[in-house]
Structures are given as C-alpha cells and as structure tokens.
mmCIF file with all atom_site columns, C-alpha atoms in Angstrom:
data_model
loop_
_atom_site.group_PDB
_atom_site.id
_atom_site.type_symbol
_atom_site.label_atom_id
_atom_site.label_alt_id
_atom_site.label_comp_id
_atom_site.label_asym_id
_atom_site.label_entity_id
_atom_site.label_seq_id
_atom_site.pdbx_PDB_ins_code
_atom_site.Cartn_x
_atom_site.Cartn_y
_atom_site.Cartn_z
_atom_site.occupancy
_atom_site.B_iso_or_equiv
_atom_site.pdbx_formal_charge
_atom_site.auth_seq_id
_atom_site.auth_comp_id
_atom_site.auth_asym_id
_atom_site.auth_atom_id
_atom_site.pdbx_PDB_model_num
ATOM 1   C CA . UNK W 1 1   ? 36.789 -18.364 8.271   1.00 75.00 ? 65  UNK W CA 1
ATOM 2   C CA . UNK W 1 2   ? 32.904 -18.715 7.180   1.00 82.00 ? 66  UNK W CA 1
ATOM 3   C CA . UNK W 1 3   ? 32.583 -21.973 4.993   1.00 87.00 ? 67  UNK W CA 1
ATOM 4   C CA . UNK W 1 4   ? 30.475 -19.395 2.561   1.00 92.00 ? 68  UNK W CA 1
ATOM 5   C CA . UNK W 1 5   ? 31.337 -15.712 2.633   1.00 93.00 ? 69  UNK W CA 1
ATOM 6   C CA . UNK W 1 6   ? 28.861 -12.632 0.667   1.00 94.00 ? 70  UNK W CA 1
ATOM 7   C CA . UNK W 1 7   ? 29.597 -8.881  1.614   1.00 90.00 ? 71  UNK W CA 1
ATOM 8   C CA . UNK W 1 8   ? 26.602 -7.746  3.773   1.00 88.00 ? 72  UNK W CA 1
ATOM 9   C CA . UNK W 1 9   ? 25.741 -4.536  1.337   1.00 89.00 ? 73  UNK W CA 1
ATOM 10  C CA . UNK W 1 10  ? 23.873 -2.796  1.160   1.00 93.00 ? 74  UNK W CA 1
ATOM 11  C CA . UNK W 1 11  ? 23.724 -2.441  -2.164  1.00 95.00 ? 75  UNK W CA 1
ATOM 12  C CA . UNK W 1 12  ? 22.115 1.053   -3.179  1.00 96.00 ? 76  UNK W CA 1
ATOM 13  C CA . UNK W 1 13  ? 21.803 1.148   -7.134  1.00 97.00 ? 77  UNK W CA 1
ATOM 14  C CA . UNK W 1 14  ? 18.458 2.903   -9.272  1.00 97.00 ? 78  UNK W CA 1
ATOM 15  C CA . UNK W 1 15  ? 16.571 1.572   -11.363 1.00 98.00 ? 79  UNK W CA 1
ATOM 16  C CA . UNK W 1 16  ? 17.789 0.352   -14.208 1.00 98.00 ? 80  UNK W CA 1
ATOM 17  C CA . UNK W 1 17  ? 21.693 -0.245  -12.791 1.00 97.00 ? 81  UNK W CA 1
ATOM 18  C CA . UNK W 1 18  ? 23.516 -4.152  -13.426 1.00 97.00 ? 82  UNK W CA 1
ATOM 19  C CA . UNK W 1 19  ? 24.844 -4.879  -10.190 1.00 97.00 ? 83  UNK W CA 1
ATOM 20  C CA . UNK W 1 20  ? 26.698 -7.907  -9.340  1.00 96.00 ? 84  UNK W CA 1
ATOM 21  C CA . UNK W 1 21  ? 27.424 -10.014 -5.764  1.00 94.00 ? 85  UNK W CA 1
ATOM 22  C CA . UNK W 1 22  ? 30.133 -12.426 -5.298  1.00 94.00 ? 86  UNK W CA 1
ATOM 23  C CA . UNK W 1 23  ? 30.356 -15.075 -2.792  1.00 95.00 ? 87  UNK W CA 1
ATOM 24  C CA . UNK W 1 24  ? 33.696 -17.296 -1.737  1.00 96.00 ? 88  UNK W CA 1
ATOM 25  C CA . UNK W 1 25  ? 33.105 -20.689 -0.624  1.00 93.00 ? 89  UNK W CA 1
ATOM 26  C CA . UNK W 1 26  ? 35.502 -22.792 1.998   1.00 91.00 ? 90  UNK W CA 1
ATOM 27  C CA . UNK W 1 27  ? 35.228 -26.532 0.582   1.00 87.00 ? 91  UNK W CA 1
ATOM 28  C CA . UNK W 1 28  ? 36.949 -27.008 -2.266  1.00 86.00 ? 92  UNK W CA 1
ATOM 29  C CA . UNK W 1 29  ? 34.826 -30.192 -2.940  1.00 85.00 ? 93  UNK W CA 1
ATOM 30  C CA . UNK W 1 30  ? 31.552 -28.195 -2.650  1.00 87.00 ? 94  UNK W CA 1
ATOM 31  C CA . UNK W 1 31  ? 29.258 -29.582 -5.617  1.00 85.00 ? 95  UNK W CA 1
ATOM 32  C CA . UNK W 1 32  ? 25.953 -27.545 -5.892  1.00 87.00 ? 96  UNK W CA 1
ATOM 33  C CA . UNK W 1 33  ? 25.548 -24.145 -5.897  1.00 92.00 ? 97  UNK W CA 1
ATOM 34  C CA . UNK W 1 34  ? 22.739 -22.270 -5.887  1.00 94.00 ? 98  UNK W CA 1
ATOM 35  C CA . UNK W 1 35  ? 21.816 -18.472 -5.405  1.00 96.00 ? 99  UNK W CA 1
ATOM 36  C CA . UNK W 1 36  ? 18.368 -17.769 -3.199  1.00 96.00 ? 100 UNK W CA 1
ATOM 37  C CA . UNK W 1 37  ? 16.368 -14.463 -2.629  1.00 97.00 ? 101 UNK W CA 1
ATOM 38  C CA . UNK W 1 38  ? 14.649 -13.689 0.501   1.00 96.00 ? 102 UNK W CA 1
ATOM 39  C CA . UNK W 1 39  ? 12.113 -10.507 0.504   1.00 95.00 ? 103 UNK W CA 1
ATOM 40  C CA . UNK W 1 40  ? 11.842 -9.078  3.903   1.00 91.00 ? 104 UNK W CA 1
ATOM 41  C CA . UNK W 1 41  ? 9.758  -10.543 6.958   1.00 89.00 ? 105 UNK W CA 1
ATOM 42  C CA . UNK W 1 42  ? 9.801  -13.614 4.138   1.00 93.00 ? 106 UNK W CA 1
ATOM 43  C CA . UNK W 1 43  ? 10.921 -17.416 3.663   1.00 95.00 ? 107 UNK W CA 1
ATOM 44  C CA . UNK W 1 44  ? 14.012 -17.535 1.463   1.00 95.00 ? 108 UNK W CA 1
ATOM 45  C CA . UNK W 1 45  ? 13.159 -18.768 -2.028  1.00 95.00 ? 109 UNK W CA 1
ATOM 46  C CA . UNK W 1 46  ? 15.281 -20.536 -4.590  1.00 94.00 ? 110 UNK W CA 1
ATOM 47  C CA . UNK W 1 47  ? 16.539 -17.536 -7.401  1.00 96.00 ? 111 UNK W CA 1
ATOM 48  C CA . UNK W 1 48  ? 18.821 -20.141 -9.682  1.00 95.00 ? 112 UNK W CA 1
ATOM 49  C CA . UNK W 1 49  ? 20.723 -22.784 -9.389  1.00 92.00 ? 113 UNK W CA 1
ATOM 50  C CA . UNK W 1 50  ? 24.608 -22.302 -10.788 1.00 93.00 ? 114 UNK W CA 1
ATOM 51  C CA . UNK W 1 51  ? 26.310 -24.653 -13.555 1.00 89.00 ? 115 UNK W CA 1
ATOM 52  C CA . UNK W 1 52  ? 29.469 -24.927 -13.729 1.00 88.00 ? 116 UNK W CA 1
ATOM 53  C CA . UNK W 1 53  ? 29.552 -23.515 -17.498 1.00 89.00 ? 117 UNK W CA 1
ATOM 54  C CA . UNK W 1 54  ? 27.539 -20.339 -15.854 1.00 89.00 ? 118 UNK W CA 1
ATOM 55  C CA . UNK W 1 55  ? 23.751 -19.621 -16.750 1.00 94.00 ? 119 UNK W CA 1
ATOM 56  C CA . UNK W 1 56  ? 21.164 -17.395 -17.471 1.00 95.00 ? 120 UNK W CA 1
ATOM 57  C CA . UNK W 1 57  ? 17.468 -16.340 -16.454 1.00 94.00 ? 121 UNK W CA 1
ATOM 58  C CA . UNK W 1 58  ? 16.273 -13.543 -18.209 1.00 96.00 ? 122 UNK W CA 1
ATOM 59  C CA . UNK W 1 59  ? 18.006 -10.231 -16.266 1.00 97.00 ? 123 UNK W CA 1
ATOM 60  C CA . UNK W 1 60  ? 20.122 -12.654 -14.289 1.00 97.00 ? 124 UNK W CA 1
ATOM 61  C CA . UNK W 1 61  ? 23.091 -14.691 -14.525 1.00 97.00 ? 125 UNK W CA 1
ATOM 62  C CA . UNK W 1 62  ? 25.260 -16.565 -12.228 1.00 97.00 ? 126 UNK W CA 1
ATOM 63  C CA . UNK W 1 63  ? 28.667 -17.712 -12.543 1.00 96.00 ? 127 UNK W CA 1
ATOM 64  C CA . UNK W 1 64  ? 31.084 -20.661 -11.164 1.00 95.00 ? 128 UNK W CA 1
ATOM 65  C CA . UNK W 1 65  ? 34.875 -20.174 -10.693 1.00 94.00 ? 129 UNK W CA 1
ATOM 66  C CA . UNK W 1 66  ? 35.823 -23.398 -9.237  1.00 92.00 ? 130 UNK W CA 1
ATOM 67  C CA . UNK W 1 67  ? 39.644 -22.608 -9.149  1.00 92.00 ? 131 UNK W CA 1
ATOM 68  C CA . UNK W 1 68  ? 38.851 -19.681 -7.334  1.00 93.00 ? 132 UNK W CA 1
ATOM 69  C CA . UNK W 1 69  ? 35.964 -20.779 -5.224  1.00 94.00 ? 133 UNK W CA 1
ATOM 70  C CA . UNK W 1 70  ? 33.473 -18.004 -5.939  1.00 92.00 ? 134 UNK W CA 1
ATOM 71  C CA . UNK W 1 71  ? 30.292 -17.911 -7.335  1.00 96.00 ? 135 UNK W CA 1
ATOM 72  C CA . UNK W 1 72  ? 28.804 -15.073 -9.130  1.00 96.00 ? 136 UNK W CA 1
ATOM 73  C CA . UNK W 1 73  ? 24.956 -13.457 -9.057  1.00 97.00 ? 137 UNK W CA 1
ATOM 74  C CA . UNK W 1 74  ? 24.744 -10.520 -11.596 1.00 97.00 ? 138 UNK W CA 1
ATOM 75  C CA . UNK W 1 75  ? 21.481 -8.575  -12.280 1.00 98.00 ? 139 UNK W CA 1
ATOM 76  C CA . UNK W 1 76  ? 21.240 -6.252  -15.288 1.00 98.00 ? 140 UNK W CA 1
ATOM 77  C CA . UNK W 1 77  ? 18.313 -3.854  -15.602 1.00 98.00 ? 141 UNK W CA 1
ATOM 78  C CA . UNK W 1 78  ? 17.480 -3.847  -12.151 1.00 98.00 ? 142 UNK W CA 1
ATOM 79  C CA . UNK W 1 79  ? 13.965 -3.021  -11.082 1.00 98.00 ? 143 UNK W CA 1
ATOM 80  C CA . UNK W 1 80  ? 12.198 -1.894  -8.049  1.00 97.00 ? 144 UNK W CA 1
ATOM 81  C CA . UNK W 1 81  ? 11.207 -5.353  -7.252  1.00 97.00 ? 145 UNK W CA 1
ATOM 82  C CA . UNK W 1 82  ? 14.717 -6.822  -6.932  1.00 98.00 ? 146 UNK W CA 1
ATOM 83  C CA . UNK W 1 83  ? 14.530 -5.157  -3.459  1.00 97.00 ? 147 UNK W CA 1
ATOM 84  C CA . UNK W 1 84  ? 15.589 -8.268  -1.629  1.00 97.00 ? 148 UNK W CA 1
ATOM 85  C CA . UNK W 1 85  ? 18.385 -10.205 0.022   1.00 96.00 ? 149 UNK W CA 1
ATOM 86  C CA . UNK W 1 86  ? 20.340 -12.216 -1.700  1.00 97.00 ? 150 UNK W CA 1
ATOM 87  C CA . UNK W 1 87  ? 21.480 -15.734 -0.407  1.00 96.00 ? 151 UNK W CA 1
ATOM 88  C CA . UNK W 1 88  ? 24.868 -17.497 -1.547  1.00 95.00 ? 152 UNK W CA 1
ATOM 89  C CA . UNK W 1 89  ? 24.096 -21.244 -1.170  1.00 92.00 ? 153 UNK W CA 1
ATOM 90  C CA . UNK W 1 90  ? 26.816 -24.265 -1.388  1.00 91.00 ? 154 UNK W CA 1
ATOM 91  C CA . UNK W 1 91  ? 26.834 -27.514 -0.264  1.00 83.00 ? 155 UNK W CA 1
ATOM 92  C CA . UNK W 1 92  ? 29.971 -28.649 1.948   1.00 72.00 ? 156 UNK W CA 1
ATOM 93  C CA . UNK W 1 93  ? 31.297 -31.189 -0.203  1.00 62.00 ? 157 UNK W CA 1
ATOM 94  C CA . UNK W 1 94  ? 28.727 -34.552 0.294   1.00 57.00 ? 158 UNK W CA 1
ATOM 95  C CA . UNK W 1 95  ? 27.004 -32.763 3.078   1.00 65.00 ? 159 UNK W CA 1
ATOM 96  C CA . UNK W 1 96  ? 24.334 -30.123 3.648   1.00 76.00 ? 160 UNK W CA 1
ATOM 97  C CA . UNK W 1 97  ? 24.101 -27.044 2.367   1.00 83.00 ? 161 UNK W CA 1
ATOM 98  C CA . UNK W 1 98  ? 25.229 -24.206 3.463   1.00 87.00 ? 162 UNK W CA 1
ATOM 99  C CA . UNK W 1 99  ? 23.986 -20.879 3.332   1.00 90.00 ? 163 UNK W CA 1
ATOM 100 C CA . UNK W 1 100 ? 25.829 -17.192 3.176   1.00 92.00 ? 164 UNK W CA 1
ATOM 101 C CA . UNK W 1 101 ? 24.110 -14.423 5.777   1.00 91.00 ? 165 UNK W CA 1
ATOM 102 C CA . UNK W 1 102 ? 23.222 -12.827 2.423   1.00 94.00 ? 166 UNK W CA 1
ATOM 103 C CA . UNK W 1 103 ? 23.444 -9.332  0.288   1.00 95.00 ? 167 UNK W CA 1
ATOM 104 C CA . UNK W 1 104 ? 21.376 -6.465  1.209   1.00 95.00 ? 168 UNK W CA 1
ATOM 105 C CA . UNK W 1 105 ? 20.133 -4.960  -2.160  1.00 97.00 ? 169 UNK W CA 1
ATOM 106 C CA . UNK W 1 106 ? 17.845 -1.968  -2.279  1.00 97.00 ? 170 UNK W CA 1
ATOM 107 C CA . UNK W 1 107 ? 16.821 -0.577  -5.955  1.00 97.00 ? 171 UNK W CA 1
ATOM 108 C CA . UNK W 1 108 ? 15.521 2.821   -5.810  1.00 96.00 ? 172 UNK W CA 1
ATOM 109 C CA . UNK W 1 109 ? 13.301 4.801   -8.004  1.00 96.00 ? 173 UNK W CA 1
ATOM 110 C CA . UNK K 2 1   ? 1.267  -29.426 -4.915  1.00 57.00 ? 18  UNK K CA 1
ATOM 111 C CA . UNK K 2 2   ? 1.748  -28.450 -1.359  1.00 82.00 ? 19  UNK K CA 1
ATOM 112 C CA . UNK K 2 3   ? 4.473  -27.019 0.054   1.00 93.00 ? 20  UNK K CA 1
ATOM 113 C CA . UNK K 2 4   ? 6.169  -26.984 3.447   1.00 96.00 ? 21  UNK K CA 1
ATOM 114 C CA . UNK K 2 5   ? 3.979  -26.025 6.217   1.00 97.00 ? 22  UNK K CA 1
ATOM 115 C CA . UNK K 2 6   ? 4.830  -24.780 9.778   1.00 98.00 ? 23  UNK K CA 1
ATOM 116 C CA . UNK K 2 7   ? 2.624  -24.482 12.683  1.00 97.00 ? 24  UNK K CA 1
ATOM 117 C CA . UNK K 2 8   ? 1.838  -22.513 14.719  1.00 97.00 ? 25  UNK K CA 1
ATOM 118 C CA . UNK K 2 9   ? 2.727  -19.080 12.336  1.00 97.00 ? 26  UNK K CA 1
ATOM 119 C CA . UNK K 2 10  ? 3.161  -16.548 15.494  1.00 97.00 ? 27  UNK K CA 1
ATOM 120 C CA . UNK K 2 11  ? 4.150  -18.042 19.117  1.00 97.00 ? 28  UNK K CA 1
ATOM 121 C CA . UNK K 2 12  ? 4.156  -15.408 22.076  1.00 98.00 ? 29  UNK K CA 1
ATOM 122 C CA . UNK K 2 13  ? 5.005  -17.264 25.167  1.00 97.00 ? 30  UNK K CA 1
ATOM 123 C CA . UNK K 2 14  ? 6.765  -16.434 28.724  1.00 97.00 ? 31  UNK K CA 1
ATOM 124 C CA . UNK K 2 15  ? 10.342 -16.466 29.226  1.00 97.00 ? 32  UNK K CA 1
ATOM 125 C CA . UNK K 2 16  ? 10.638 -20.230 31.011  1.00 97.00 ? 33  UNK K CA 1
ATOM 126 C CA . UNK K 2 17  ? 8.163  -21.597 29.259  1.00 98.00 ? 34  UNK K CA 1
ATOM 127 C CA . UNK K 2 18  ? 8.754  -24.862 26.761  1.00 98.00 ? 35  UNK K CA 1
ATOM 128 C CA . UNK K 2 19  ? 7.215  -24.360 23.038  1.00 98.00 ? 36  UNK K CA 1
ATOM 129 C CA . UNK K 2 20  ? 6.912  -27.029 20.116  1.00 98.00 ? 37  UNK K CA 1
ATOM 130 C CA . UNK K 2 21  ? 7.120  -25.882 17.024  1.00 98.00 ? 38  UNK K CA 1
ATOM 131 C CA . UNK K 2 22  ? 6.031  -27.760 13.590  1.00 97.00 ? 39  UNK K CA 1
ATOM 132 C CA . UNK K 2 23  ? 7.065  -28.637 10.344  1.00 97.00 ? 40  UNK K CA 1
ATOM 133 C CA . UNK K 2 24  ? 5.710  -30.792 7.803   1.00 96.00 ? 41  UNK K CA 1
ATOM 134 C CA . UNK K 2 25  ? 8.155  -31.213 4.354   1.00 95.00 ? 42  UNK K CA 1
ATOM 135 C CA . UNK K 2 26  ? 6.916  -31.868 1.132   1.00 93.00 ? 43  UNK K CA 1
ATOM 136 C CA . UNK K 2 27  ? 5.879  -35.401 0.657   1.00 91.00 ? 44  UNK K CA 1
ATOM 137 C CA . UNK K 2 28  ? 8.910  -37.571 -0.315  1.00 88.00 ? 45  UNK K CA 1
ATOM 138 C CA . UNK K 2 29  ? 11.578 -35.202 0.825   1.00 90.00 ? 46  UNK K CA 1
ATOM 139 C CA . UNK K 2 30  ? 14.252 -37.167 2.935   1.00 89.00 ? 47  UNK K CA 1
ATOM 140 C CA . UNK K 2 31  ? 16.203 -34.126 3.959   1.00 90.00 ? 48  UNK K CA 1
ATOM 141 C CA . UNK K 2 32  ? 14.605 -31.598 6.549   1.00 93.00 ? 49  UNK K CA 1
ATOM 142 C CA . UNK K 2 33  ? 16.396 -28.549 8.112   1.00 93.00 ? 50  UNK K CA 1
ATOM 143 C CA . UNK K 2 34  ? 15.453 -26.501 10.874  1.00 96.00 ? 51  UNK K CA 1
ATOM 144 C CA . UNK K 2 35  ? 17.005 -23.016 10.646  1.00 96.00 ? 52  UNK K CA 1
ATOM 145 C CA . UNK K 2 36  ? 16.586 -20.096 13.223  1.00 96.00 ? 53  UNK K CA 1
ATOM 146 C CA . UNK K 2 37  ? 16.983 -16.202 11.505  1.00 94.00 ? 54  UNK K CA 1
ATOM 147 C CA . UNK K 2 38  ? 16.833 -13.276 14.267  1.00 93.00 ? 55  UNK K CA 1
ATOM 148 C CA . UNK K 2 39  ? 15.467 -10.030 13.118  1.00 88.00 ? 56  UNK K CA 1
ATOM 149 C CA . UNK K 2 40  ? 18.220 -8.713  10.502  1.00 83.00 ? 57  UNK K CA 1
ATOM 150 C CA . UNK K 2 41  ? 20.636 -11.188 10.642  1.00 86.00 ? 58  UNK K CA 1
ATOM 151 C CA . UNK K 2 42  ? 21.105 -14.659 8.411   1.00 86.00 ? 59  UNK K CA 1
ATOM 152 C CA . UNK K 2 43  ? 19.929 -18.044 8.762   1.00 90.00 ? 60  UNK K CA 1
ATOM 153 C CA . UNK K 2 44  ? 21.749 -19.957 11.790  1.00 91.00 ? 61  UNK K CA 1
ATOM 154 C CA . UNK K 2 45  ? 21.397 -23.707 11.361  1.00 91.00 ? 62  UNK K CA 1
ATOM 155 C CA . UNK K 2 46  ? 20.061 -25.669 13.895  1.00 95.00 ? 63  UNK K CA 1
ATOM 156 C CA . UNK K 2 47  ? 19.885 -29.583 12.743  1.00 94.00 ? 64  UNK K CA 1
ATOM 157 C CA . UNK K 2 48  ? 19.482 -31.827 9.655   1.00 90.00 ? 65  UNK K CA 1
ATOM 158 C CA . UNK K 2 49  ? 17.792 -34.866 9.514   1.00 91.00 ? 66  UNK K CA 1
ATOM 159 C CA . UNK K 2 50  ? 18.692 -36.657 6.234   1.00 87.00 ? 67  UNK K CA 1
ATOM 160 C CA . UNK K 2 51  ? 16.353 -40.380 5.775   1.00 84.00 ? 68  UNK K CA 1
ATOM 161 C CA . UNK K 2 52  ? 17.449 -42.831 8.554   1.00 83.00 ? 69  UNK K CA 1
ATOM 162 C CA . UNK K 2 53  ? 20.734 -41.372 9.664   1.00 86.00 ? 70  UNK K CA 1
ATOM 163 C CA . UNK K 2 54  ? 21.338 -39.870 12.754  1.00 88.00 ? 71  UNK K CA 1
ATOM 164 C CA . UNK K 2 55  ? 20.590 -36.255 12.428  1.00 91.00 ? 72  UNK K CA 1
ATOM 165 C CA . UNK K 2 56  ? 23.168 -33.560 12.602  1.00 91.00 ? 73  UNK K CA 1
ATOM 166 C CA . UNK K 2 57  ? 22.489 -31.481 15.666  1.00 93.00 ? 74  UNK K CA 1
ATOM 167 C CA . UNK K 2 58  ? 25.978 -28.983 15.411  1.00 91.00 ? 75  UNK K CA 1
ATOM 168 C CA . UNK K 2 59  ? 23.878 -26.319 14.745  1.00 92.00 ? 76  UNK K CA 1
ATOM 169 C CA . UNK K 2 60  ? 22.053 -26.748 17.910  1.00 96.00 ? 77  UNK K CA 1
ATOM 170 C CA . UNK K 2 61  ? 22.747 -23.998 21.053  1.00 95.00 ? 78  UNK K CA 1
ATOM 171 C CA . UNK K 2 62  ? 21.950 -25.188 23.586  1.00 95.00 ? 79  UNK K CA 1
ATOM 172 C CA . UNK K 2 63  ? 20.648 -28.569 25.337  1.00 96.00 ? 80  UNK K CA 1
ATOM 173 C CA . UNK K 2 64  ? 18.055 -26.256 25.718  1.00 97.00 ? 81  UNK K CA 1
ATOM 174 C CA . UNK K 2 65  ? 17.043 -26.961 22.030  1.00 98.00 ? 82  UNK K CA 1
ATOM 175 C CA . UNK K 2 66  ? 15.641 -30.530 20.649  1.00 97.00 ? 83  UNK K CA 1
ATOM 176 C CA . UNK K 2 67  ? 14.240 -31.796 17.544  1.00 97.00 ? 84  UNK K CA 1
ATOM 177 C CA . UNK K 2 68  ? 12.975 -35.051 16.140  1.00 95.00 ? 85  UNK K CA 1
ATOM 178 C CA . UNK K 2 69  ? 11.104 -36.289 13.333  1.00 94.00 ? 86  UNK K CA 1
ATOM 179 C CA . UNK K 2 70  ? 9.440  -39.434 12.423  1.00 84.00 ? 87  UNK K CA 1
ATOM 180 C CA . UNK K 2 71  ? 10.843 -41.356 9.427   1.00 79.00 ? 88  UNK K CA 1
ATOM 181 C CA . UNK K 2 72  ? 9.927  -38.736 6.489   1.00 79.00 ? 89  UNK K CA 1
ATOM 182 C CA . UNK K 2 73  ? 7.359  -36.798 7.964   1.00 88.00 ? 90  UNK K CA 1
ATOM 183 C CA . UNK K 2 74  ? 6.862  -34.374 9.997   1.00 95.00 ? 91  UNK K CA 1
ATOM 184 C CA . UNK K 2 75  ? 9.270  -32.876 12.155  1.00 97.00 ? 92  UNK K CA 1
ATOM 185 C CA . UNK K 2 76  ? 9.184  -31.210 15.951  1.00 97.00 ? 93  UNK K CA 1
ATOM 186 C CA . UNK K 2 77  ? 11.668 -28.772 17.462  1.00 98.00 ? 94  UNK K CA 1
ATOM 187 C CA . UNK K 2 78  ? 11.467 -28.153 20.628  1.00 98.00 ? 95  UNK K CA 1
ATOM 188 C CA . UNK K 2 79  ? 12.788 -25.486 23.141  1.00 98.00 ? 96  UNK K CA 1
ATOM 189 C CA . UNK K 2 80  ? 12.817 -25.974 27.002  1.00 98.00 ? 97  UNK K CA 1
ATOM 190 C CA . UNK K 2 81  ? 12.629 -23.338 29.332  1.00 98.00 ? 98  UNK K CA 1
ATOM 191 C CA . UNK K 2 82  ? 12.655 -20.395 26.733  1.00 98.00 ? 99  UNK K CA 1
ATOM 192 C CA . UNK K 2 83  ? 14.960 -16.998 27.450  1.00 97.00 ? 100 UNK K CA 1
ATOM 193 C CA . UNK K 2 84  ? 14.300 -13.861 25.415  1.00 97.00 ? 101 UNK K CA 1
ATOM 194 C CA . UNK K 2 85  ? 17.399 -14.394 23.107  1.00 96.00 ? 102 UNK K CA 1
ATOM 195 C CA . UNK K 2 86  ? 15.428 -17.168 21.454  1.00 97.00 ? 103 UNK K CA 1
ATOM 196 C CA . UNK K 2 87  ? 12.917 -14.958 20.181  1.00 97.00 ? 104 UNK K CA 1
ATOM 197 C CA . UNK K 2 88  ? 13.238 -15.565 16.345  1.00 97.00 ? 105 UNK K CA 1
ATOM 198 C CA . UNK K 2 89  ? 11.924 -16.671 13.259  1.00 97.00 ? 106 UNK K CA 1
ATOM 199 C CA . UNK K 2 90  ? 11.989 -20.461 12.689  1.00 98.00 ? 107 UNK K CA 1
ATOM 200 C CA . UNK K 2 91  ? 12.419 -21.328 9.766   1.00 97.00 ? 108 UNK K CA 1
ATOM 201 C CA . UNK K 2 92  ? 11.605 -25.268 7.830   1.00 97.00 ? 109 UNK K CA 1
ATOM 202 C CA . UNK K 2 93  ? 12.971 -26.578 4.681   1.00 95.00 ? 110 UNK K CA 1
ATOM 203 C CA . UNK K 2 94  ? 12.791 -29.634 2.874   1.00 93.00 ? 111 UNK K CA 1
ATOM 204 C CA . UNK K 2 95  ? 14.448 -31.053 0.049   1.00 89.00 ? 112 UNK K CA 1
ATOM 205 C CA . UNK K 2 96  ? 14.439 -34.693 -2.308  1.00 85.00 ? 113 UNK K CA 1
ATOM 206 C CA . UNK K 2 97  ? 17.937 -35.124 -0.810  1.00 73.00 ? 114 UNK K CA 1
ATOM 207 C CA . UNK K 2 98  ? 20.492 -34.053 1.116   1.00 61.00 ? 115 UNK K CA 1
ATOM 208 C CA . UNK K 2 99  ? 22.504 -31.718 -1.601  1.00 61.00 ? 116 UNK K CA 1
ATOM 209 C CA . UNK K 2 100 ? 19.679 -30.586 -3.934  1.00 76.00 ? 117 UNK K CA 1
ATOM 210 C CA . UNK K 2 101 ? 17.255 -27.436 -3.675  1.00 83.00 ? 118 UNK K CA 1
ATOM 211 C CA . UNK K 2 102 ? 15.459 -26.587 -0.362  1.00 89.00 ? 119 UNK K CA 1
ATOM 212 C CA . UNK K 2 103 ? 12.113 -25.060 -0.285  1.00 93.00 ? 120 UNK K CA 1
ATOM 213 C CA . UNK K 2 104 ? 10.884 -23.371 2.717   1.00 95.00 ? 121 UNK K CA 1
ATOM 214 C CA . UNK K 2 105 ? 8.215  -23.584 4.688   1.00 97.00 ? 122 UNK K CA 1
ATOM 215 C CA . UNK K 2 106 ? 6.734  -19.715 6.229   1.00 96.00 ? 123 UNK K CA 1
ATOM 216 C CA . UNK K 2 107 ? 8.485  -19.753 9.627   1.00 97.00 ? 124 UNK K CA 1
ATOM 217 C CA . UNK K 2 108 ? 6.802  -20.188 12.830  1.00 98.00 ? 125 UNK K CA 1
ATOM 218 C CA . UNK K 2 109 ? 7.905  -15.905 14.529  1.00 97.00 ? 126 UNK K CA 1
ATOM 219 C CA . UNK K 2 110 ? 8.838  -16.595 18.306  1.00 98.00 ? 127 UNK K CA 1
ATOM 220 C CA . UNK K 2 111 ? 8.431  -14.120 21.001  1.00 97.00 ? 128 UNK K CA 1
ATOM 221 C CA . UNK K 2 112 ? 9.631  -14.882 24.261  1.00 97.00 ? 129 UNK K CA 1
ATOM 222 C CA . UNK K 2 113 ? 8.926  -12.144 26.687  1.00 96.00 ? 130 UNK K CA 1
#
C-alpha cells in the first residue's frame, strides 16, 4: 500500500463546477498536511496547508479526518485556470514528507 | 527573496555519459530533497539531506545515482554512466526543516539519448 494514496483523475468538470479530491494517508502519526498544485511542464507549488479544524482560501478548502486518515481539497467555482494537478502532501510521522502522484484536473470552457 | 535555483535548466547528453546536476536551497533551509518526475507520472524521491544527519538515500535507484551537499548549501546529484530510462525532470526543494513546506526549485529536464 502507497504511504499517500489520490485517484489519478482525470477530473473533467466546466467552468463553474465544485469538485472535490480526497487523499488517504498510511501513518497514522503523520503531522502536516499540505495540498500542492503543479501546472504542466512546471515545479509543484504549495496550494494550502491543512489544519486539523479544516480551512479556507477563497474558492478552496481543505479538510483533515484524522480518524479516518484522509485529507480533503475541495474547489467551488472552478475556473479555467484551475487546470492543474493536484498534489496530496503528508509527512510520515517525524520524517519527510511525502507526496501523492497527484489528481489530474482539467476545467473546460 | 530568492528562491531555489537549479542548474543547468535542459541537459542532453549520451547514453554512458556521467552528468551533475545543481541545486542551491533557499538560504537557511536545513532540509533539501532531490526528486526525479518522468514525463506524466509523479514525483519519485530520490534522497533527503536534513542539517548534519546522514542523508536518506531509499529513494535512490541505482548505485548508479549519488548526491551530496555541503553543510546547508548547495547540493550535487550525480548520475554515472547514464541509460535512457533516466531521462527526466529533476526536480530541487528546500524547506526551514524537515516537516514544514517545500518550495521548489525549476527542475534541471534530462535527456539521455
């Protein structure tokens, strides 16, 4: 079993569509979380980090289920520019982090 | 401020061949990654180098495949007598420490032919 696990996608939604990615993680004493967007041909970038009481950036939020070890990236409104790959990010336990292989999302006019 | 750098950006080289590839963190960042993300697919780790420590190389594929870096600094990964399957985007990230946000550098885009 992957220590961080994201469904591949793609996700195909239009403009204007909430869409939402989970992500299950291995290590149940995994301590940061963090969700990370990568365009294509591009460096990933950090998106959000996620708190354990959830939080919100605008169009996006991102929750934490500890007792189910999931994390949660959900974008309302989507635009065009959301066209990206979304990375599931959690560090294993006291160690490094670890990243998902990421969520294909493609908004479309 | 600055952010991670990488050098060179492209790398075309023959299959055989070794190749260096660099990374320099932001300043003060103890932890440095070295990733490796083929065309379509998701990051693979490589090796971690966290302060002093010995660095974590279980990411690494091969003996083929060797990194080092200097107290805080910069960082080298090498590869040794390059095959075609290492063609790939190599990717750099720093961070202040070991569990906190990593920034990226641009990727150094290997070709071995």
């Amino acid at each position: 079993r992957k220590e961080v696990e994201q469904d591949p996608g793609p996700f195909n939604v239009p403009e204007g569509a909430t869409v939402a990615f989970n992500c299950t993680y291995s290590n149940s004493a995994s301590q940061s979380f963090f969700w990370y967007r990568q365009d294509c041909r591009k460096e990933p970038k950090l998106l959000m980090s996620v708190y354990s009481s959830g939080n919100e950036d605008g169009r996006f939020t991102a929750q934490l289920n500890r007792a189910s070890q999931y994390i949660s990236l959900l974008i309302r409104d989507s635009k065009l520019s959301d066209s990206a790959t979304y990375l599931c990010v959690v560090n294993r336990g006291t160690d490094k982090l670890i990243f998902g292989t990421g969520t294909r999302l493609q908004v479309f006019p | 401020g600055a952010g991670v750098s990488q050098s060179p950006s492209n790398k075309v080289t023959e299959k055989g061949k070794d190749v260096e590839l660099r990374c320099d963190p932001i300043s003060g960042h103890t932890a440095l990654y070295w990733y490796r993300q083929r065309l379509g697919q998701g990051l693979e780790f490589l090796i971690y180098f966290q302060g002093n420590s010995a660095p974590d190389k279980s990411g690494l594929p091969s003996d083929r495949f060797s990194a080092e870096r200097t107290g805080e600094s910069v960082s080298t990964l090498t590869i040794q007598r390059t095959q075609q399957e290492d063609s790939a985007v190599y990717l750099c990230a720093s961070s202040s420490t070991f569990s906190e946000t990593q920034y990226f550098g641009p990727g150094t885009r290997l070709l071995v032919l």
